[in-house]
Coordinates of C-alpha atoms in Angstrom, one line a residue:
M26 CA 13.4 -14.3 -27.0
N27 CA 16.6 -15.3 -27.6
P28 CA 16.4 -19.2 -28.7
K29 CA 20.5 -19.7 -27.8
D30 CA 18.8 -19.8 -24.0
P31 CA 15.2 -21.6 -23.5
D32 CA 15.0 -20.2 -20.3
E33 CA 15.6 -16.5 -20.8
D34 CA 12.1 -15.8 -20.5
S35 CA 10.7 -18.3 -18.2
W36 CA 8.1 -17.4 -15.2
V37 CA 7.0 -19.2 -12.4
F38 CA 3.7 -17.7 -10.8
T39 CA 2.4 -18.4 -7.6
I40 CA -1.6 -19.2 -6.7
R41 CA -3.0 -17.2 -3.7
K42 CA -4.3 -19.0 -1.0
G43 CA -8.1 -19.9 -1.4
K44 CA -7.7 -19.4 -5.6
E45 CA -7.2 -22.5 -6.6
K46 CA -10.4 -24.0 -7.8
D47 CA -11.5 -20.4 -8.6
K48 CA -13.1 -20.0 -11.9
S49 CA -10.6 -17.5 -12.9
L50 CA -7.9 -20.4 -13.6
D51 CA -10.2 -21.0 -16.7
E52 CA -9.5 -17.4 -17.8
I53 CA -6.1 -17.5 -16.9
R54 CA -5.3 -21.1 -18.9
K55 CA -7.3 -19.1 -22.2
Y56 CA -5.5 -16.6 -22.4
I57 CA -2.1 -18.6 -22.2
S58 CA -3.6 -21.4 -25.4
T59 CA -5.4 -17.8 -27.1
K60 CA -2.2 -16.1 -27.3
F61 CA 0.8 -18.5 -27.1
G62 CA -0.8 -22.0 -28.2
T63 CA -1.2 -25.0 -26.8
N64 CA 1.8 -26.6 -27.3
T65 CA 3.2 -26.8 -24.3
V66 CA 6.4 -27.7 -25.2
E67 CA 7.2 -24.2 -26.8
T68 CA 4.9 -22.0 -23.8
R69 CA 6.4 -24.4 -21.3
E70 CA 3.1 -24.4 -19.7
K71 CA 2.9 -26.7 -16.9
W72 CA 0.7 -26.4 -13.9
A73 CA 1.9 -27.9 -10.1
V74 CA 0.0 -27.7 -6.9
D75 CA 1.5 -29.0 -3.6
H76 CA -1.2 -31.6 -2.1
Q77 CA 0.5 -31.3 0.9
D78 CA 0.4 -27.9 1.8
G79 CA -2.1 -26.9 -1.1
V80 CA -0.2 -24.1 -2.7
M81 CA -0.8 -23.9 -6.8
W82 CA 1.8 -22.4 -9.3
F83 CA 2.4 -22.6 -12.9
Y84 CA 5.3 -21.7 -15.3
L85 CA 5.1 -20.0 -18.4
K86 CA 7.5 -18.6 -21.3
C87 CA 6.6 -14.9 -22.6
E88 CA 8.3 -11.7 -22.9
I89 CA 7.6 -9.6 -20.1
G90 CA 4.8 -7.5 -21.2
S91 CA 2.7 -10.2 -21.1
V92 CA 3.8 -10.8 -17.2
R93 CA 2.6 -7.5 -16.6
E94 CA -0.2 -8.0 -18.7
I95 CA -1.3 -10.9 -17.0
M96 CA -0.2 -9.4 -13.6
G97 CA -2.4 -6.8 -13.9
K98 CA -5.7 -8.6 -15.5
W99 CA -5.1 -11.5 -12.2
N100 CA -3.4 -10.1 -9.5
E101 CA -6.5 -11.2 -7.3
T102 CA -5.5 -14.6 -8.1
I103 CA -1.9 -14.5 -8.7
L104 CA 0.2 -13.9 -5.5
S105 CA 3.4 -13.4 -7.2
F106 CA 5.7 -14.0 -10.3
S107 CA 9.1 -14.7 -10.6
S108 CA 11.7 -15.4 -12.8
M109 CA 13.4 -19.1 -13.8
K110 CA 17.5 -19.4 -15.2
D111 CA 19.8 -21.8 -15.5
E112 CA 22.3 -18.9 -15.1
F113 CA 21.6 -18.7 -12.0
K114 CA 21.3 -22.3 -10.1
R115 CA 24.6 -22.4 -9.1
G116 CA 24.6 -21.9 -5.4
E117 CA 23.1 -21.0 -2.0
D118 CA 25.9 -18.2 -1.8
I119 CA 23.5 -16.2 -4.3
V120 CA 20.3 -16.7 -3.1
S121 CA 20.9 -16.7 0.5
G122 CA 19.9 -13.5 2.8
V123 CA 17.5 -12.5 -0.2
S124 CA 14.2 -11.8 1.5
M125 CA 11.6 -11.2 -1.3
D126 CA 8.3 -11.5 -2.4
F127 CA 8.3 -10.1 -5.7
L128 CA 10.5 -9.2 -8.2
N129 CA 10.5 -5.6 -9.6
N130 CA 9.6 -4.7 -13.1
I131 CA 11.5 -1.6 -12.7
N132 CA 14.2 -2.8 -14.6
M133 CA 13.3 -5.5 -16.6
T134 CA 16.0 -6.7 -19.7
A135 CA 19.6 -6.1 -19.3
D136 CA 20.3 -2.7 -21.3
K137 CA 18.6 -0.8 -19.4
L138 CA 21.1 -0.9 -16.3
G139 CA 24.1 1.3 -17.4
A140 CA 26.4 -1.1 -18.4
K141 CA 25.8 -4.7 -19.4
V142 CA 26.7 -7.4 -17.1
K143 CA 26.4 -11.1 -19.0
N144 CA 28.6 -13.0 -16.2
K145 CA 28.8 -13.3 -12.7
R146 CA 27.7 -9.8 -10.9
T147 CA 29.1 -8.9 -7.4
P148 CA 26.4 -8.0 -5.3
E149 CA 26.7 -4.3 -5.3
A150 CA 24.8 -4.1 -8.4
Y151 CA 22.0 -5.4 -7.2
W152 CA 20.9 -2.9 -4.4
S153 CA 18.7 0.3 -5.2
P154 CA 19.0 4.1 -4.9
R155 CA 19.6 5.6 -2.2
E156 CA 16.3 7.6 -3.0
L157 CA 14.2 4.4 -3.3
C158 CA 15.4 2.8 0.0
M159 CA 14.2 6.0 1.9
I160 CA 10.0 5.8 0.3
S161 CA 10.3 2.6 2.0
Q162 CA 12.7 2.7 4.9
N163 CA 10.2 1.6 8.2
P164 CA 10.4 3.4 11.0
G165 CA 13.4 2.2 13.4
N166 CA 15.8 0.9 10.4
D167 CA 18.4 3.1 8.8
I168 CA 19.4 2.9 5.5
S169 CA 23.4 2.2 3.1
D170 CA 24.4 2.9 -0.1
R171 CA 23.4 -0.4 0.1
C172 CA 20.1 -0.9 0.5
K173 CA 16.9 -2.5 -1.2
Y174 CA 13.9 -0.9 -1.9
H175 CA 10.4 -2.1 -1.5
T176 CA 6.7 -2.0 -2.5
D177 CA 3.6 -4.0 -3.5
H178 CA 3.4 -6.3 -6.9
T179 CA 0.3 -3.9 -7.7
M180 CA 2.2 -1.1 -8.4
G181 CA -0.5 1.1 -9.2
A182 CA -2.1 -1.7 -11.0
G183 CA -6.4 0.6 -12.0
V184 CA -5.0 4.0 -11.0
I185 CA -4.9 6.6 -14.1
F186 CA -2.6 9.3 -13.9
Y187 CA -2.6 12.7 -15.5
V188 CA 1.0 13.8 -16.2
I189 CA 0.5 17.9 -17.1
D190 CA 4.3 18.9 -17.7
T191 CA 6.3 20.5 -21.0
S192 CA 6.6 18.0 -22.8
F193 CA 7.6 13.9 -22.9
A194 CA 10.2 11.8 -24.8
I195 CA 7.4 9.2 -25.0
H196 CA 10.2 6.6 -27.2
H197 CA 13.1 6.4 -24.5
K198 CA 13.4 2.7 -23.7
D199 CA 12.5 3.6 -20.2
F200 CA 8.6 3.5 -21.6
E201 CA 8.8 1.0 -23.7
E202 CA 6.4 -1.2 -22.5
I203 CA 4.0 1.5 -22.7
D204 CA 1.4 1.4 -25.1
W205 CA 0.3 5.2 -26.0
G206 CA -2.6 4.4 -27.4
E207 CA -3.7 7.4 -29.6
S208 CA -3.2 11.2 -29.7
S209 CA -6.4 11.5 -29.1
D210 CA -6.5 9.6 -25.3
H211 CA -4.1 12.7 -24.7
I212 CA -4.0 16.0 -24.0
F213 CA -2.5 18.9 -26.1
T214 CA -2.6 22.4 -25.7
S215 CA -2.4 23.8 -29.7
S216 CA -4.7 22.0 -32.1
E217 CA -1.7 20.8 -34.5
D218 CA 0.3 18.6 -31.8
R219 CA 0.1 15.4 -31.4
L220 CA 2.4 11.9 -30.2
P221 CA 5.7 11.9 -31.3
S222 CA 6.2 9.3 -34.1
K223 CA 9.4 6.8 -33.5
D224 CA 10.2 8.5 -37.1
K225 CA 11.5 11.5 -36.5
T226 CA 11.3 12.9 -40.0
K227 CA 7.5 12.7 -39.7
N228 CA 6.5 14.2 -36.2
P229 CA 9.9 15.0 -34.0
D230 CA 9.1 15.3 -29.8
F231 CA 9.5 18.9 -31.0
K232 CA 9.6 21.1 -33.9
I233 CA 12.9 22.5 -34.5
D234 CA 15.4 22.0 -37.2
A235 CA 19.4 22.4 -37.6
K236 CA 18.9 26.1 -38.7
D237 CA 17.0 27.0 -35.9
R238 CA 19.7 25.1 -33.9
A239 CA 22.2 27.0 -35.2
E240 CA 20.5 30.6 -35.1
D241 CA 18.8 30.7 -32.0
P242 CA 20.9 28.1 -29.8
A243 CA 19.0 29.8 -26.8
K244 CA 15.6 29.0 -27.8
Y245 CA 17.0 25.5 -28.3
Q246 CA 18.7 25.0 -25.3
L247 CA 15.0 26.4 -24.0
T248 CA 13.1 23.5 -25.8
Q249 CA 15.3 20.9 -24.6
K250 CA 15.2 22.0 -20.5
H251 CA 11.0 21.5 -21.8
L252 CA 11.2 18.0 -23.3
K253 CA 13.7 17.1 -20.0
H254 CA 11.8 17.8 -17.7
G255 CA 8.5 16.5 -18.5
T256 CA 10.8 13.5 -19.5
F257 CA 12.2 13.4 -15.4
V258 CA 8.9 13.4 -14.3
L259 CA 7.0 10.7 -16.3
S260 CA 10.0 8.5 -15.8
K261 CA 9.3 8.6 -12.0
V262 CA 5.9 8.0 -12.3
V263 CA 5.8 4.9 -14.3
G264 CA 9.2 4.6 -16.0
E265 CA 10.0 0.7 -15.6
R266 CA 13.9 1.7 -14.1
Y267 CA 12.9 4.3 -11.7
G268 CA 9.1 4.4 -11.8
I269 CA 7.0 4.0 -8.7
A270 CA 4.1 3.3 -10.0
P271 CA 4.8 0.9 -13.8
N272 CA 1.2 -0.5 -13.6
A273 CA -0.5 2.7 -13.6
K274 CA -1.7 4.3 -16.7
A275 CA -0.8 7.6 -18.0
V276 CA -2.5 9.9 -19.8
L277 CA -0.1 12.8 -21.1
V278 CA -0.9 16.5 -20.3
K279 CA 1.6 18.6 -22.4
V280 CA 1.0 22.4 -21.3
T281 CA 3.9 23.8 -24.4
N282 CA 3.1 24.4 -27.6
R283 CA 4.5 22.8 -30.6
E284 CA 7.6 24.3 -30.6
L285 CA 8.1 23.7 -26.4
E286 CA 7.2 27.2 -25.8
F287 CA 5.3 27.7 -22.5
T288 CA 3.3 30.5 -20.9
A289 CA 1.1 30.5 -17.4
K290 CA -1.9 30.4 -19.9
F291 CA -0.5 27.1 -21.7
C292 CA -0.7 25.4 -18.2
I293 CA -3.8 27.0 -17.0
E294 CA -5.6 25.4 -20.1
A295 CA -4.3 22.3 -19.6
L296 CA -6.0 21.9 -16.0
E297 CA -9.4 23.0 -18.0
L298 CA -8.9 20.6 -21.3
T299 CA -8.3 18.0 -17.8
Y300 CA -11.2 18.7 -16.1
K301 CA -13.2 18.7 -19.4
H302 CA -11.5 14.9 -20.6
I303 CA -12.5 14.0 -16.7
Q304 CA -15.5 14.5 -16.9
L305 CA -16.3 12.9 -20.4
R306 CA -14.7 10.1 -19.3
I307 CA -17.0 9.5 -15.8
A308 CA -20.4 10.2 -18.3
K309 CA -18.9 6.9 -20.1
L310 CA -18.7 5.1 -17.2
T311 CA -21.4 2.8 -14.9
E312 CA -22.0 3.5 -11.2
K313 CA -20.0 0.8 -10.4
E314 CA -17.2 1.8 -12.5
K315 CA -17.2 5.5 -11.4
E316 CA -17.1 4.0 -7.9
D317 CA -13.9 2.6 -8.6
L318 CA -12.0 5.3 -10.5
R319 CA -9.0 6.8 -9.3
I320 CA -7.5 9.7 -10.5
I321 CA -3.9 11.3 -10.1
L322 CA -3.1 14.3 -11.1
V323 CA 0.7 15.8 -11.1
F324 CA 1.6 19.0 -11.7
S325 CA 5.5 19.8 -11.1
I326 CA 4.8 23.5 -12.4
G327 CA 4.8 26.6 -10.1
I328 CA 3.5 30.1 -11.2
F329 CA 4.2 33.0 -9.7
Y330 CA 2.1 36.3 -9.9
E331 CA 3.3 39.4 -8.5
G332 CA 1.5 42.7 -8.7
N333 CA -1.6 43.9 -9.2
H334 CA -1.9 44.1 -12.9
P335 CA -5.6 43.6 -14.1
E336 CA -4.3 40.7 -16.4
S337 CA -2.5 39.0 -14.0
I338 CA -5.2 39.2 -11.4
M339 CA -7.8 37.7 -13.8
E340 CA -5.4 34.7 -14.6
K341 CA -4.9 34.1 -11.2
E342 CA -8.5 33.7 -9.9
R343 CA -8.8 31.7 -13.3
L344 CA -5.9 29.2 -11.7
I345 CA -7.1 28.8 -8.7
N346 CA -10.8 27.8 -10.0
I347 CA -10.1 25.2 -11.9
V348 CA -7.6 24.1 -9.5
R349 CA -10.5 24.5 -6.7
A350 CA -12.8 22.4 -9.3
L351 CA -10.2 19.8 -9.3
S352 CA -9.3 19.1 -6.2
N353 CA -12.7 18.5 -5.2
L354 CA -13.3 15.5 -7.5
P355 CA -14.4 12.7 -4.6
Y356 CA -11.8 10.9 -7.5
V357 CA -9.3 12.6 -7.9
A358 CA -6.0 13.4 -6.0
F359 CA -3.8 17.0 -6.6
V360 CA -0.5 16.6 -6.5
T361 CA 2.2 19.4 -6.8
A362 CA 5.6 20.7 -5.6
T363 CA 6.6 23.4 -3.2
G364 CA 9.5 24.6 -5.7
N365 CA 12.8 25.3 -6.0
K366 CA 13.7 29.0 -4.8
S367 CA 15.7 30.1 -1.7
D368 CA 15.7 32.7 0.4
P369 CA 17.4 35.7 -1.1
Q370 CA 19.0 37.0 2.2
F371 CA 22.2 34.2 0.5
N372 CA 22.3 36.1 -2.4
L373 CA 21.0 33.7 -4.7
P374 CA 19.2 33.5 -8.1
P375 CA 15.6 33.5 -7.2
H376 CA 15.0 30.3 -9.6
L377 CA 18.5 28.7 -8.8
T378 CA 18.5 24.7 -9.3
Y379 CA 19.8 22.7 -6.5
T380 CA 21.3 20.9 -9.5
K381 CA 23.4 23.9 -10.1
T382 CA 24.7 24.6 -6.6
L383 CA 26.0 21.0 -7.2
K384 CA 29.2 22.6 -9.2
S385 CA 30.9 24.0 -6.7
I386 CA 31.0 20.9 -4.9
P387 CA 34.0 19.4 -7.4
T388 CA 35.9 21.9 -7.0
G389 CA 36.5 21.2 -3.0
T390 CA 34.0 24.3 -1.7
N391 CA 30.4 23.1 -0.3
K392 CA 29.3 26.4 0.6
V393 CA 26.7 27.0 -1.6
L394 CA 25.2 24.0 -0.8
Q395 CA 25.4 25.0 2.7
E396 CA 24.0 28.2 2.3
Y397 CA 20.9 26.6 0.4
L398 CA 20.1 23.9 2.9
D399 CA 20.5 27.2 5.9
S400 CA 17.5 28.4 3.5
Y401 CA 15.3 26.1 3.9
Q402 CA 12.4 27.4 6.3
R403 CA 13.0 31.1 5.2
T404 CA 11.8 30.3 1.8
E405 CA 8.1 30.3 2.0
V406 CA 6.3 28.2 -0.5
S407 CA 4.7 31.7 -2.9
D408 CA 3.8 30.1 -6.3
H409 CA 0.5 28.7 -7.0
P410 CA -1.4 26.0 -6.7
P411 CA 1.4 24.8 -4.3
I412 CA 0.3 28.3 -2.1
L413 CA -3.6 26.7 -2.0
G414 CA -2.6 23.8 -0.1
A415 CA -2.9 26.7 2.7
N416 CA -6.7 26.3 2.5
E417 CA -7.7 22.6 2.7
K418 CA -11.2 23.0 3.0
E419 CA -11.3 24.8 0.0
F420 CA -8.9 22.4 -1.9
P421 CA -9.4 19.0 -0.1
N422 CA -7.9 16.7 -2.2
L423 CA -4.7 19.0 -3.4
I424 CA -1.1 17.6 -1.6
I425 CA 1.2 19.7 -1.7
V426 CA 4.8 17.5 -1.5
G427 CA 8.2 19.4 -0.2
G428 CA 11.7 18.1 -1.0
V429 CA 14.6 16.4 1.3
I430 CA 17.9 14.9 0.7
S431 CA 18.8 11.3 1.0
D432 CA 22.1 11.6 1.1
A433 CA 23.5 10.3 3.9
D434 CA 25.2 13.5 4.7
F435 CA 22.6 15.4 5.2
F436 CA 19.6 12.3 5.2
G437 CA 16.0 13.1 5.4
R438 CA 16.9 17.0 5.8
G439 CA 14.6 19.5 4.0
I440 CA 15.2 21.7 1.0
F441 CA 14.2 24.2 -1.5
Q442 CA 10.7 25.6 0.0
T443 CA 8.1 25.1 2.6
A444 CA 5.3 25.8 4.4
D445 CA 3.8 24.8 8.1
F446 CA 1.0 23.0 5.2
V447 CA 3.5 21.2 3.7
R448 CA 2.6 17.7 5.5
V449 CA 4.5 15.2 3.2
S450 CA 8.1 15.4 1.5
A451 CA 10.1 12.9 -0.9
P452 CA 13.5 12.8 -1.8
A453 CA 14.6 15.9 -4.3
Y454 CA 18.4 15.5 -4.6
K455 CA 20.5 13.3 -7.0
V456 CA 17.1 11.3 -8.1
Q457 CA 17.5 9.1 -10.9
V458 CA 15.5 9.6 -13.9
A459 CA 14.9 8.8 -17.8
L460 CA 17.1 11.5 -19.6
N461 CA 15.7 12.5 -22.5
Y462 CA 18.4 11.7 -26.0
G463 CA 19.8 15.4 -26.3
G464 CA 22.4 17.2 -24.9
L465 CA 26.5 16.7 -24.6
E466 CA 26.2 18.2 -20.8
Y467 CA 25.1 14.2 -19.9
S468 CA 27.8 12.3 -22.2
G469 CA 25.0 10.6 -24.1
N470 CA 23.4 9.1 -21.0
E471 CA 20.0 7.9 -21.3
Y472 CA 19.3 8.2 -17.2
T473 CA 21.2 11.1 -14.8
G474 CA 20.3 12.3 -11.5
M475 CA 18.1 15.0 -11.1
S476 CA 17.4 17.2 -8.4
G477 CA 14.2 19.4 -7.0
T478 CA 10.7 19.3 -5.8
S479 CA 9.8 18.3 -9.8
L480 CA 10.8 14.8 -8.7
A481 CA 9.6 14.8 -5.1
A482 CA 5.8 15.5 -6.2
P483 CA 5.7 12.6 -9.0
A484 CA 7.5 10.3 -5.9
V485 CA 4.5 11.0 -3.7
A486 CA 2.2 10.4 -6.0
G487 CA 3.6 6.8 -7.0
V488 CA 3.2 5.9 -3.4
L489 CA -0.4 7.2 -3.4
A490 CA -1.3 5.1 -6.7
V491 CA 0.5 2.0 -5.0
L492 CA -1.7 2.6 -2.0
I493 CA -4.9 2.5 -3.8
S494 CA -3.7 -0.5 -5.9
A495 CA -2.3 -2.4 -2.8
H496 CA -4.7 -1.7 -0.5
G497 CA -8.4 -0.6 -2.5
Y498 CA -8.4 3.0 -0.6
T499 CA -10.6 5.6 -2.0
I500 CA -8.7 8.6 -2.7
E501 CA -9.5 10.4 0.8
E502 CA -8.8 7.1 2.6
A503 CA -5.1 7.1 0.2
K504 CA -4.4 10.6 0.9
D505 CA -5.2 10.2 4.4
K506 CA -2.8 7.3 4.8
L507 CA -0.1 8.9 3.0
Y508 CA 0.6 11.5 5.5
S509 CA -0.3 9.1 8.3
L510 CA 2.7 6.8 7.5
A511 CA 5.1 9.9 6.4
Y512 CA 7.6 10.3 9.4
S513 CA 10.9 12.3 9.7
R514 CA 14.0 10.4 9.3
A515 CA 15.9 13.2 11.8
R516 CA 18.1 11.2 13.9
D517 CA 19.3 12.1 17.7
G518 CA 20.6 15.2 18.0
D519 CA 19.3 16.5 14.7
D520 CA 17.5 19.4 14.9
T521 CA 13.7 17.7 13.9
S522 CA 12.6 21.8 12.6
L523 CA 14.6 21.1 9.4
Y524 CA 13.3 17.6 9.3
P525 CA 9.9 17.1 7.6
P526 CA 7.5 14.1 7.6
V527 CA 9.3 12.0 4.7
V528 CA 6.6 9.8 2.4
Y529 CA 6.8 6.1 3.6
N530 CA 4.5 3.4 1.8
G531 CA 4.5 1.3 4.8
M532 CA 6.4 -1.8 3.0
G533 CA 9.6 -1.7 4.3
Q534 CA 11.1 -4.3 6.1
P535 CA 11.1 -4.5 10.1
P536 CA 14.3 -3.2 12.1
K537 CA 17.7 -5.4 11.4
S538 CA 17.3 -7.5 14.3
D539 CA 14.3 -9.6 12.2
S540 CA 16.5 -9.3 9.2
E541 CA 15.5 -12.6 7.9
S542 CA 11.8 -10.6 7.7
S543 CA 9.8 -9.3 5.8
D544 CA 6.0 -7.7 5.8
P545 CA 3.6 -10.4 4.2
I546 CA 2.8 -8.5 1.3
I547 CA 5.9 -6.1 0.4
A548 CA 7.2 -6.5 -3.0
S549 CA 11.4 -6.3 -2.9
H550 CA 12.0 -4.2 -5.8
P551 CA 16.1 -4.2 -5.8
Q552 CA 18.2 -2.1 -9.0
T553 CA 18.7 -5.4 -11.3
D554 CA 17.3 -6.8 -14.1
I555 CA 15.4 -10.3 -15.0
D556 CA 18.1 -11.3 -17.2
D557 CA 21.0 -11.3 -14.8
H558 CA 18.8 -11.6 -11.5
P559 CA 20.1 -14.0 -8.7
D560 CA 17.2 -15.4 -7.6
L561 CA 15.9 -18.2 -8.8
C562 CA 14.2 -19.0 -6.0
I563 CA 12.7 -16.2 -3.8
I564 CA 12.1 -16.5 -0.3
R565 CA 9.5 -14.8 1.3
R566 CA 9.7 -14.8 5.7
R567 CA 8.1 -12.9 7.9
R568 CA 8.4 -12.1 12.1
L569 CA 5.2 -10.5 13.0
V570 CA 4.9 -9.5 16.8
R571 CA 1.7 -8.5 18.0
R572 CA 2.1 -6.5 21.4
A573 CA -1.8 -6.7 23.2
R574 CA -2.7 -6.4 26.6
G575 CA -3.0 -10.1 26.8
G576 CA 0.8 -10.9 26.0
V577 CA 3.2 -10.3 22.9
T578 CA 2.2 -13.4 20.2
E579 CA 5.1 -13.8 17.9
E580 CA 4.8 -15.9 14.5
T581 CA 7.4 -16.7 11.7
V582 CA 7.0 -18.4 8.6
S583 CA 9.0 -19.4 5.9
V584 CA 7.7 -19.7 2.7
N585 CA 10.2 -20.7 -0.5
N586 CA 7.9 -19.2 -3.7
C587 CA 9.6 -22.1 -6.2
R588 CA 7.8 -24.5 -3.7
G589 CA 5.4 -22.5 -2.4
T590 CA 5.7 -25.0 0.4
P591 CA 5.7 -23.2 4.5
T592 CA 8.8 -24.5 5.9
A593 CA 8.6 -23.5 9.4
T594 CA 5.6 -21.9 11.2
F595 CA 6.1 -21.7 15.0
A596 CA 4.2 -19.0 17.5
H597 CA 4.2 -18.3 21.1
I598 CA 3.4 -15.7 24.1
T599 CA 5.1 -14.3 26.5
P600 CA 4.4 -11.9 29.3
P601 CA 4.0 -8.0 27.7
P602 CA 7.1 -5.9 29.2
P603 CA 5.9 -2.7 31.2
V604 CA 4.7 0.5 28.9
V605 CA 7.2 3.2 30.0
Y606 CA 5.7 6.6 28.3
N607 CA 8.1 7.6 25.6
E608 CA 7.1 11.1 23.3
T609 CA 9.2 9.6 20.3
L610 CA 8.0 5.6 20.6
C611 CA 4.7 6.9 20.6
Q612 CA 4.5 9.4 17.7
M613 CA 6.1 6.3 15.7
C614 CA 3.1 4.3 16.5
L615 CA 0.1 6.8 16.2
R616 CA 2.2 7.1 12.9
A617 CA 2.3 3.4 11.8
S618 CA -1.1 2.6 13.0
G619 CA -0.7 -0.9 13.6
T620 CA 0.3 -1.4 10.3
A621 CA 4.4 -1.0 10.5
A622 CA 6.5 -2.6 12.5
I623 CA 8.2 -1.0 14.8
D624 CA 11.7 -2.3 16.5
G625 CA 10.3 -5.4 15.1
V626 CA 6.8 -4.6 17.5
M627 CA 3.7 -4.3 15.6
W628 CA 1.8 -2.4 17.9
I629 CA -1.9 -2.3 18.1
V630 CA -2.8 1.7 18.5
D631 CA -4.5 1.3 22.0
D632 CA -1.2 0.0 23.7
C633 CA 1.1 2.9 22.2
P634 CA 3.3 4.1 25.2
C635 CA 1.3 7.7 24.9
R636 CA -0.2 9.5 27.8
S637 CA -3.2 10.4 25.9
R638 CA -4.3 9.2 22.7
E639 CA -3.7 12.6 20.9
P640 CA -2.9 12.3 16.9
P641 CA 0.7 12.7 16.2
K642 CA 2.2 16.0 16.4
P643 CA 4.3 17.0 13.1
T644 CA 7.7 16.6 13.2
G645 CA 8.8 19.2 11.1

């Protein structure tokens, strides 16, 4: 903490209604006194209650790591938390128009921005990347470059990820709030491997010295590539700045050896070790703990088998068997990506990544990019394990994720490989991720925009985790909800076959006609930091419109979280408008399942303007 700014790390926690006399409050007080002491002058601990409305809250001065720990342990008791800073007591002009439930802990300190800004900041500094906004884009809403990402405050708490990838730069600042534990908590294909030490002379991220770098630059570049890939994926899952589920626990599964060499056999062995690791974990659990277990595997790797060589056939069968075993575990979801290959008719290298195609754009030509877009749906999924998604009965919890573009020019358009069985896609173009510290090509940047379905898969896995932590879903329930919420971002005039269903977390703001509203349990995540956050008081507003045969009920509630006191509540009933059959609205309505507003209306499923109650048809 900075002694010059006594309020730098002061927080206000709002207690959920009905929990004002809960025993868990005593647990929280005991935790505070044990960890921070009983000197309230230093801890700034203060409890308050609004007797008129019964809203309770408390204040505490602590580090963000402790805030996350408190929210993780008592999220059923604590509704929200927010920072309190004198610097931002400067007026309504900053707070005005903000509609949020909770602060984002994606980006908790000032040095996590590309540049530190300690003085007044423009509103543009608080917008989220488009790919994040897309994930929380409510049907009927459009997004611009100035948008905000919304999610639930639990952010994956209680869910366990097994991130199965090439390697991980775990000492990147994007993961500095994570306690990685011991090497034995993770999985390595090499018996000599272990978690890297911060001291690079003892145990670096990978074993390669200056001599190797000079004599074999190609090998060095390959090791850098493998280190980057796993770091990208990990940051998209649990990273502080852009991660979807930063409150989840991550088990690292490294599929390369100590020198970061990579083979298909290493991948298969890593999956087999993952299965054994899960079984050992289960053996130590009580029956109740087994019921609560939620595991998500993230495998952004594709293995292509060609020909009838006996060894390849045996290896492929071994891979299929372990994927089948993992995807049939009721408490495990196996999330993987479609792949990045292009249609050979366009004369592009078969493994050309989308990032490389972008090199043509600065020169003024868009030809390669357009050809790559045109190859969509002409390049079927060909790698394992994603190709196994065609058999959902045999691989029930295998989720195959395709890629789309979040840029305005091709917003929501599919790219890379796909197939009829791909039921959900996510942004896979210029996705912001953490970059390991190795490469002049990135000018020393710690974050960068990368492309590929390898980044779409962890985004969907993160949304799956948030659905679980927010609603207590089982794996099967969360998977079904994930599919039902996904919807195409096609606009009028677009070829809908090129716009697949895109992941939606169900927590976006209603359409702009209700711009002062938000769902009652969402959390807004602008890409900002706690130290410079402008929202001294977080305004929570909602406007819900429910349509039923008896009429339309509209309710508006506005809550100021600094005092936790509702400022206005009203409801009225008006006659419902006539229902006219509308196929597009019908499909959106059925997919929303009564959980997301469409044009400001929360439809009851039975009232959807459909001719029948058939399930929604795929849009792509």
